[in-house]
Amino acid sequence: MDLRIIHVDDQLLVIDKPEGMHTAPLHEGETGTLLDAVIEQYPEVERVPGIKPVEPGLLHRLDKGTSGVVVIARSVRAFTGLLRQFESGDARKEYLAVCVPGPAVRSRRLSVSSRFAPLGPGRAKVQMVMAYEHRVRMLKTASPGTYTTEAEIAERGAVCCLVRCSLTRGFRHQVRVHLAHLGLPIVGDVLYGAPVPPGFGERMYLHASAVELHHPADGQPLRFESDLPGEFPLLLVSTMDGPQSAGAMEG
């Protein structure tokens, strides 16, 4: 696999992950992930610790259907310093999503904070646990911290809209669940979102567009970006009956 490298130095790698690929193995022995391709080209990464044993060097992971920026440490020192930034909220992540706004969505800027608890068979989904939640069973399984997503409707289309999200500390499925709660389900999200219209690729229209952090060696502020996939703006001009013609887009 040819890695799409956004940045590389002796301390860290920043990769542009394609959609449809796992960031790292979900269990021992799984292959074909982005991290496997990274280790093949940069074998020193395998000697770096990880949040989980199957995630050497990985600072955060994207869902299989999400594309965009992934940060990987190349040394123990870099991993320790960068992980501290991600866990403390000093690192910032941005996402772009194509959503179908509900009738109650009137504000351009929105924010939501919650804890999370596993939901369903195999804990495949998560659910929000709000500050006023009193169900003991849910509270027992809830995440220890509160997670916040700031959302802004950046562009409105015929039916869909492009939403820009930012967060510091992240939790599994956070952006997906929070946007659905705000009345902005992501197109192509089979767990929490809206269906993909006819004529468009079956993917989740969520893209990790940027990460901001400080370099682990010298503290220099850095921003890494990934371009928006070409199918995202096409979906914005769709009437959900199928792709629009080039003329319709230009007009």
mmCIF file of C-alpha atoms in Angstrom:
data_model
loop_
_atom_site.group_PDB
_atom_site.id
_atom_site.type_symbol
_atom_site.label_atom_id
_atom_site.label_comp_id
_atom_site.label_asym_id
_atom_site.label_seq_id
_atom_site.Cartn_x
_atom_site.Cartn_y
_atom_site.Cartn_z
ATOM 1 C CA MET A 1 0.000 0.000 0.000
ATOM 2 C CA ASP A 2 1.247 3.491 -0.874
ATOM 3 C CA LEU A 3 0.885 5.645 2.229
ATOM 4 C CA ARG A 4 -0.401 9.172 1.731
ATOM 5 C CA ILE A 5 2.066 10.966 3.979
ATOM 6 C CA ILE A 6 1.139 14.448 5.174
ATOM 7 C CA HIS A 7 4.236 14.905 7.362
ATOM 8 C CA VAL A 8 7.221 12.852 8.480
ATOM 9 C CA ASP A 9 10.208 13.589 10.722
ATOM 10 C CA ASP A 10 12.298 11.548 13.148
ATOM 11 C CA GLN A 11 9.643 11.818 15.893
ATOM 12 C CA LEU A 12 6.266 11.492 14.231
ATOM 13 C CA LEU A 13 4.300 10.505 11.157
ATOM 14 C CA VAL A 14 1.067 12.055 9.946
ATOM 15 C CA ILE A 15 -0.870 9.909 7.484
ATOM 16 C CA ASP A 16 -3.927 10.635 5.329
ATOM 17 C CA LYS A 17 -6.061 7.537 5.960
ATOM 18 C CA PRO A 18 -8.405 6.340 3.202
ATOM 19 C CA GLU A 19 -11.976 5.424 4.080
ATOM 20 C CA GLY A 20 -12.854 1.756 4.237
ATOM 21 C CA MET A 21 -9.694 0.715 6.090
ATOM 22 C CA HIS A 22 -9.215 -0.029 9.783
ATOM 23 C CA THR A 23 -6.693 2.275 11.438
ATOM 24 C CA ALA A 24 -5.285 -0.552 13.567
ATOM 25 C CA PRO A 25 -6.143 -4.186 14.329
ATOM 26 C CA LEU A 26 -9.201 -4.742 16.471
ATOM 27 C CA HIS A 27 -7.602 -7.917 17.824
ATOM 28 C CA GLU A 28 -4.316 -9.822 17.731
ATOM 29 C CA GLY A 29 -3.580 -11.355 14.333
ATOM 30 C CA GLU A 30 -5.714 -9.015 12.210
ATOM 31 C CA THR A 31 -3.857 -7.649 9.174
ATOM 32 C CA GLY A 32 -4.447 -5.233 6.314
ATOM 33 C CA THR A 33 -4.774 -2.143 8.505
ATOM 34 C CA LEU A 34 -3.235 1.295 8.081
ATOM 35 C CA LEU A 35 -0.876 0.597 10.974
ATOM 36 C CA ASP A 36 0.358 -2.586 9.268
ATOM 37 C CA ALA A 37 1.290 -0.538 6.203
ATOM 38 C CA VAL A 38 3.025 2.054 8.390
ATOM 39 C CA ILE A 39 5.099 -0.587 10.217
ATOM 40 C CA GLU A 40 6.123 -2.168 6.912
ATOM 41 C CA GLN A 41 7.599 1.159 5.793
ATOM 42 C CA TYR A 42 8.659 2.450 9.231
ATOM 43 C CA PRO A 43 9.507 -0.684 11.287
ATOM 44 C CA GLU A 44 10.676 1.315 14.318
ATOM 45 C CA VAL A 45 7.025 2.152 15.040
ATOM 46 C CA GLU A 46 6.459 -1.446 16.163
ATOM 47 C CA ARG A 47 8.830 -0.847 19.108
ATOM 48 C CA VAL A 48 6.843 2.164 20.354
ATOM 49 C CA PRO A 49 4.194 1.578 23.049
ATOM 50 C CA GLY A 50 0.530 2.135 22.300
ATOM 51 C CA ILE A 51 -2.715 2.798 24.104
ATOM 52 C CA LYS A 52 -3.429 -0.887 23.397
ATOM 53 C CA PRO A 53 -0.877 -3.630 22.629
ATOM 54 C CA VAL A 54 -2.112 -3.862 19.011
ATOM 55 C CA GLU A 55 -1.704 -0.088 18.494
ATOM 56 C CA PRO A 56 2.042 0.710 18.670
ATOM 57 C CA GLY A 57 2.724 4.417 18.198
ATOM 58 C CA LEU A 58 -0.910 5.266 17.491
ATOM 59 C CA LEU A 59 -2.165 8.428 19.241
ATOM 60 C CA HIS A 60 -5.786 8.189 18.105
ATOM 61 C CA ARG A 61 -7.765 6.014 15.740
ATOM 62 C CA LEU A 62 -10.409 6.743 13.134
ATOM 63 C CA ASP A 63 -13.383 4.492 12.443
ATOM 64 C CA LYS A 64 -13.099 2.284 9.358
ATOM 65 C CA GLY A 65 -15.467 4.514 7.374
ATOM 66 C CA THR A 66 -13.768 7.781 8.351
ATOM 67 C CA SER A 67 -10.978 9.231 6.210
ATOM 68 C CA GLY A 68 -8.345 11.795 7.090
ATOM 69 C CA VAL A 69 -5.540 12.745 9.469
ATOM 70 C CA VAL A 70 -3.922 10.111 11.716
ATOM 71 C CA VAL A 71 -0.917 10.873 13.966
ATOM 72 C CA ILE A 72 1.640 8.156 14.802
ATOM 73 C CA ALA A 73 4.711 8.447 17.045
ATOM 74 C CA ARG A 74 8.067 7.062 15.892
ATOM 75 C CA SER A 75 9.739 7.032 19.318
ATOM 76 C CA VAL A 76 8.849 6.324 22.936
ATOM 77 C CA ARG A 77 9.597 9.931 23.859
ATOM 78 C CA ALA A 78 7.336 11.254 21.115
ATOM 79 C CA PHE A 79 4.520 8.888 22.073
ATOM 80 C CA THR A 80 4.679 9.905 25.742
ATOM 81 C CA GLY A 81 4.658 13.622 24.966
ATOM 82 C CA LEU A 82 1.971 13.471 22.295
ATOM 83 C CA LEU A 83 -0.287 11.186 24.324
ATOM 84 C CA ARG A 84 -0.152 13.710 27.150
ATOM 85 C CA GLN A 85 -1.382 16.381 24.719
ATOM 86 C CA PHE A 86 -4.236 14.226 23.419
ATOM 87 C CA GLU A 87 -5.363 13.192 26.898
ATOM 88 C CA SER A 88 -5.133 16.675 28.434
ATOM 89 C CA GLY A 89 -6.948 18.446 25.611
ATOM 90 C CA ASP A 90 -3.887 20.358 24.372
ATOM 91 C CA ALA A 91 -4.225 18.678 20.968
ATOM 92 C CA ARG A 92 -7.195 19.687 18.830
ATOM 93 C CA LYS A 93 -8.957 17.681 16.119
ATOM 94 C CA GLU A 94 -11.268 18.930 13.378
ATOM 95 C CA TYR A 95 -13.770 16.968 11.299
ATOM 96 C CA LEU A 96 -15.962 17.727 8.302
ATOM 97 C CA ALA A 97 -19.217 15.832 7.835
ATOM 98 C CA VAL A 98 -22.051 15.881 5.315
ATOM 99 C CA CYS A 99 -25.278 15.751 7.316
ATOM 100 C CA VAL A 100 -29.025 15.889 6.760
ATOM 101 C CA PRO A 101 -30.280 18.630 9.095
ATOM 102 C CA GLY A 102 -33.507 17.994 10.973
ATOM 103 C CA PRO A 103 -36.296 20.601 11.093
ATOM 104 C CA ALA A 104 -35.306 21.668 14.613
ATOM 105 C CA VAL A 105 -31.788 22.713 13.549
ATOM 106 C CA ARG A 106 -31.907 26.490 13.310
ATOM 107 C CA SER A 107 -28.618 27.656 14.812
ATOM 108 C CA ARG A 108 -25.415 27.780 12.782
ATOM 109 C CA ARG A 109 -23.207 27.060 15.802
ATOM 110 C CA LEU A 110 -23.991 24.198 18.157
ATOM 111 C CA SER A 111 -22.304 22.480 21.081
ATOM 112 C CA VAL A 112 -22.936 19.321 23.088
ATOM 113 C CA SER A 113 -21.187 17.685 26.047
ATOM 114 C CA SER A 114 -21.753 14.218 27.476
ATOM 115 C CA ARG A 115 -20.276 11.083 28.895
ATOM 116 C CA PHE A 116 -20.692 7.834 26.950
ATOM 117 C CA ALA A 117 -21.807 4.297 27.772
ATOM 118 C CA PRO A 118 -21.709 1.139 25.611
ATOM 119 C CA LEU A 119 -24.932 0.092 23.913
ATOM 120 C CA GLY A 120 -26.251 -3.017 22.180
ATOM 121 C CA PRO A 121 -24.913 -6.493 21.410
ATOM 122 C CA GLY A 122 -21.138 -6.624 21.527
ATOM 123 C CA ARG A 123 -21.081 -2.980 22.611
ATOM 124 C CA ALA A 124 -20.989 -2.027 18.926
ATOM 125 C CA LYS A 125 -22.621 1.338 19.637
ATOM 126 C CA VAL A 126 -22.346 3.974 22.338
ATOM 127 C CA GLN A 127 -24.996 6.209 23.868
ATOM 128 C CA MET A 128 -24.761 9.598 25.475
ATOM 129 C CA VAL A 129 -24.928 9.944 29.241
ATOM 130 C CA MET A 130 -25.963 13.473 30.153
ATOM 131 C CA ALA A 131 -25.191 15.329 33.376
ATOM 132 C CA TYR A 132 -28.782 14.880 34.571
ATOM 133 C CA GLU A 133 -28.785 11.092 33.981
ATOM 134 C CA HIS A 134 -29.914 9.097 37.019
ATOM 135 C CA ARG A 135 -30.107 5.511 35.705
ATOM 136 C CA VAL A 136 -27.685 3.607 37.930
ATOM 137 C CA ARG A 137 -26.894 0.887 35.375
ATOM 138 C CA MET A 138 -25.928 3.437 32.740
ATOM 139 C CA LEU A 139 -23.851 5.479 35.173
ATOM 140 C CA LYS A 140 -21.895 2.389 36.199
ATOM 141 C CA THR A 141 -20.737 1.770 32.614
ATOM 142 C CA ALA A 142 -20.295 5.416 31.596
ATOM 143 C CA SER A 143 -16.957 6.947 30.649
ATOM 144 C CA PRO A 144 -15.253 8.730 33.560
ATOM 145 C CA GLY A 145 -14.884 12.026 31.710
ATOM 146 C CA THR A 146 -17.106 14.447 29.813
ATOM 147 C CA TYR A 147 -16.507 14.979 26.097
ATOM 148 C CA THR A 148 -17.475 18.088 24.132
ATOM 149 C CA THR A 149 -18.059 18.588 20.408
ATOM 150 C CA GLU A 150 -18.315 22.074 18.904
ATOM 151 C CA ALA A 151 -20.205 22.064 15.600
ATOM 152 C CA GLU A 152 -20.713 24.739 12.951
ATOM 153 C CA ILE A 153 -22.766 24.515 9.778
ATOM 154 C CA ALA A 154 -20.171 25.672 7.257
ATOM 155 C CA GLU A 155 -22.263 25.314 4.092
ATOM 156 C CA ARG A 156 -25.872 24.508 3.272
ATOM 157 C CA GLY A 157 -26.780 22.500 0.193
ATOM 158 C CA ALA A 158 -30.025 21.504 -1.479
ATOM 159 C CA VAL A 159 -30.821 18.905 1.176
ATOM 160 C CA CYS A 160 -27.556 18.262 3.016
ATOM 161 C CA CYS A 161 -25.161 20.549 4.823
ATOM 162 C CA LEU A 162 -21.431 20.527 5.516
ATOM 163 C CA VAL A 163 -20.705 20.595 9.246
ATOM 164 C CA ARG A 164 -17.331 21.484 10.744
ATOM 165 C CA CYS A 165 -16.663 19.911 14.149
ATOM 166 C CA SER A 166 -13.848 20.484 16.611
ATOM 167 C CA LEU A 167 -12.911 18.660 19.785
ATOM 168 C CA THR A 168 -9.964 18.112 22.066
ATOM 169 C CA ARG A 169 -10.400 14.944 24.098
ATOM 170 C CA GLY A 170 -12.141 12.317 21.991
ATOM 171 C CA PHE A 171 -14.213 9.180 22.611
ATOM 172 C CA ARG A 172 -15.217 6.353 20.266
ATOM 173 C CA HIS A 173 -18.005 7.457 17.879
ATOM 174 C CA GLN A 174 -18.144 10.848 19.632
ATOM 175 C CA VAL A 175 -18.683 13.027 16.561
ATOM 176 C CA ARG A 176 -21.194 10.583 15.070
ATOM 177 C CA VAL A 177 -23.316 10.353 18.222
ATOM 178 C CA HIS A 178 -23.136 14.044 19.076
ATOM 179 C CA LEU A 179 -24.139 15.164 15.569
ATOM 180 C CA ALA A 180 -27.070 12.742 15.548
ATOM 181 C CA HIS A 181 -28.153 14.144 18.926
ATOM 182 C CA LEU A 182 -28.002 17.686 17.522
ATOM 183 C CA GLY A 183 -30.315 16.712 14.645
ATOM 184 C CA LEU A 184 -27.455 16.438 12.146
ATOM 185 C CA PRO A 185 -27.126 12.719 11.289
ATOM 186 C CA ILE A 186 -24.134 11.949 9.077
ATOM 187 C CA VAL A 187 -24.870 10.621 5.596
ATOM 188 C CA GLY A 188 -23.749 7.004 5.294
ATOM 189 C CA ASP A 189 -23.449 6.349 9.031
ATOM 190 C CA VAL A 190 -25.235 3.005 9.341
ATOM 191 C CA LEU A 191 -25.296 3.115 13.156
ATOM 192 C CA TYR A 192 -26.474 6.647 13.909
ATOM 193 C CA GLY A 193 -26.944 8.521 10.636
ATOM 194 C CA ALA A 194 -28.800 8.939 7.359
ATOM 195 C CA PRO A 195 -28.727 6.727 4.217
ATOM 196 C CA VAL A 196 -26.553 7.491 1.205
ATOM 197 C CA PRO A 197 -28.639 8.776 -1.741
ATOM 198 C CA PRO A 198 -28.734 6.850 -5.050
ATOM 199 C CA GLY A 199 -25.702 7.259 -7.263
ATOM 200 C CA PHE A 200 -23.193 7.996 -4.507
ATOM 201 C CA GLY A 201 -20.539 5.731 -3.042
ATOM 202 C CA GLU A 202 -21.505 3.726 0.014
ATOM 203 C CA ARG A 203 -19.249 5.392 2.544
ATOM 204 C CA MET A 204 -19.646 7.382 5.720
ATOM 205 C CA TYR A 205 -19.348 11.060 4.871
ATOM 206 C CA LEU A 206 -17.087 11.945 7.794
ATOM 207 C CA HIS A 207 -13.546 13.236 7.267
ATOM 208 C CA ALA A 208 -10.848 14.023 9.849
ATOM 209 C CA SER A 209 -9.718 17.259 8.247
ATOM 210 C CA ALA A 210 -7.080 18.596 10.664
ATOM 211 C CA VAL A 211 -5.074 18.017 13.834
ATOM 212 C CA GLU A 212 -3.299 20.714 15.830
ATOM 213 C CA LEU A 213 -0.582 19.842 18.347
ATOM 214 C CA HIS A 214 2.890 20.819 19.559
ATOM 215 C CA HIS A 215 5.953 19.009 18.309
ATOM 216 C CA PRO A 216 7.148 16.598 21.022
ATOM 217 C CA ALA A 217 10.800 17.627 20.608
ATOM 218 C CA ASP A 218 10.746 21.431 20.530
ATOM 219 C CA GLY A 219 7.151 22.397 21.367
ATOM 220 C CA GLN A 220 6.586 24.089 18.006
ATOM 221 C CA PRO A 221 2.861 24.472 17.220
ATOM 222 C CA LEU A 222 1.875 22.406 14.195
ATOM 223 C CA ARG A 223 -1.258 22.005 12.115
ATOM 224 C CA PHE A 224 -1.760 19.081 9.752
ATOM 225 C CA GLU A 225 -4.577 19.096 7.199
ATOM 226 C CA SER A 226 -6.202 16.669 4.772
ATOM 227 C CA ASP A 227 -8.159 17.872 1.747
ATOM 228 C CA LEU A 228 -11.892 17.257 1.662
ATOM 229 C CA PRO A 229 -12.706 14.194 -0.494
ATOM 230 C CA GLY A 230 -14.184 15.155 -3.856
ATOM 231 C CA GLU A 231 -17.489 13.358 -3.307
ATOM 232 C CA PHE A 232 -18.382 15.555 -0.323
ATOM 233 C CA PRO A 233 -19.149 18.769 -2.288
ATOM 234 C CA LEU A 234 -20.979 16.714 -4.946
ATOM 235 C CA LEU A 235 -23.338 15.433 -2.275
ATOM 236 C CA LEU A 236 -24.021 18.980 -1.086
ATOM 237 C CA VAL A 237 -25.586 19.953 -4.423
ATOM 238 C CA SER A 238 -27.576 16.718 -4.631
ATOM 239 C CA THR A 239 -31.345 16.702 -4.239
ATOM 240 C CA MET A 240 -30.910 13.170 -2.786
ATOM 241 C CA ASP A 241 -32.326 11.720 -6.033
ATOM 242 C CA GLY A 242 -28.813 11.221 -7.399
ATOM 243 C CA PRO A 243 -25.745 13.235 -8.470
ATOM 244 C CA GLN A 244 -26.329 16.558 -10.187
ATOM 245 C CA SER A 245 -24.845 17.336 -13.560
ATOM 246 C CA ALA A 246 -21.755 19.525 -13.927
ATOM 247 C CA GLY A 247 -23.925 22.275 -15.356
ATOM 248 C CA ALA A 248 -26.197 22.191 -12.352
ATOM 249 C CA MET A 249 -23.165 22.433 -10.088
ATOM 250 C CA GLU A 250 -21.744 25.434 -11.915
ATOM 251 C CA GLY A 251 -25.047 27.265 -12.031
#
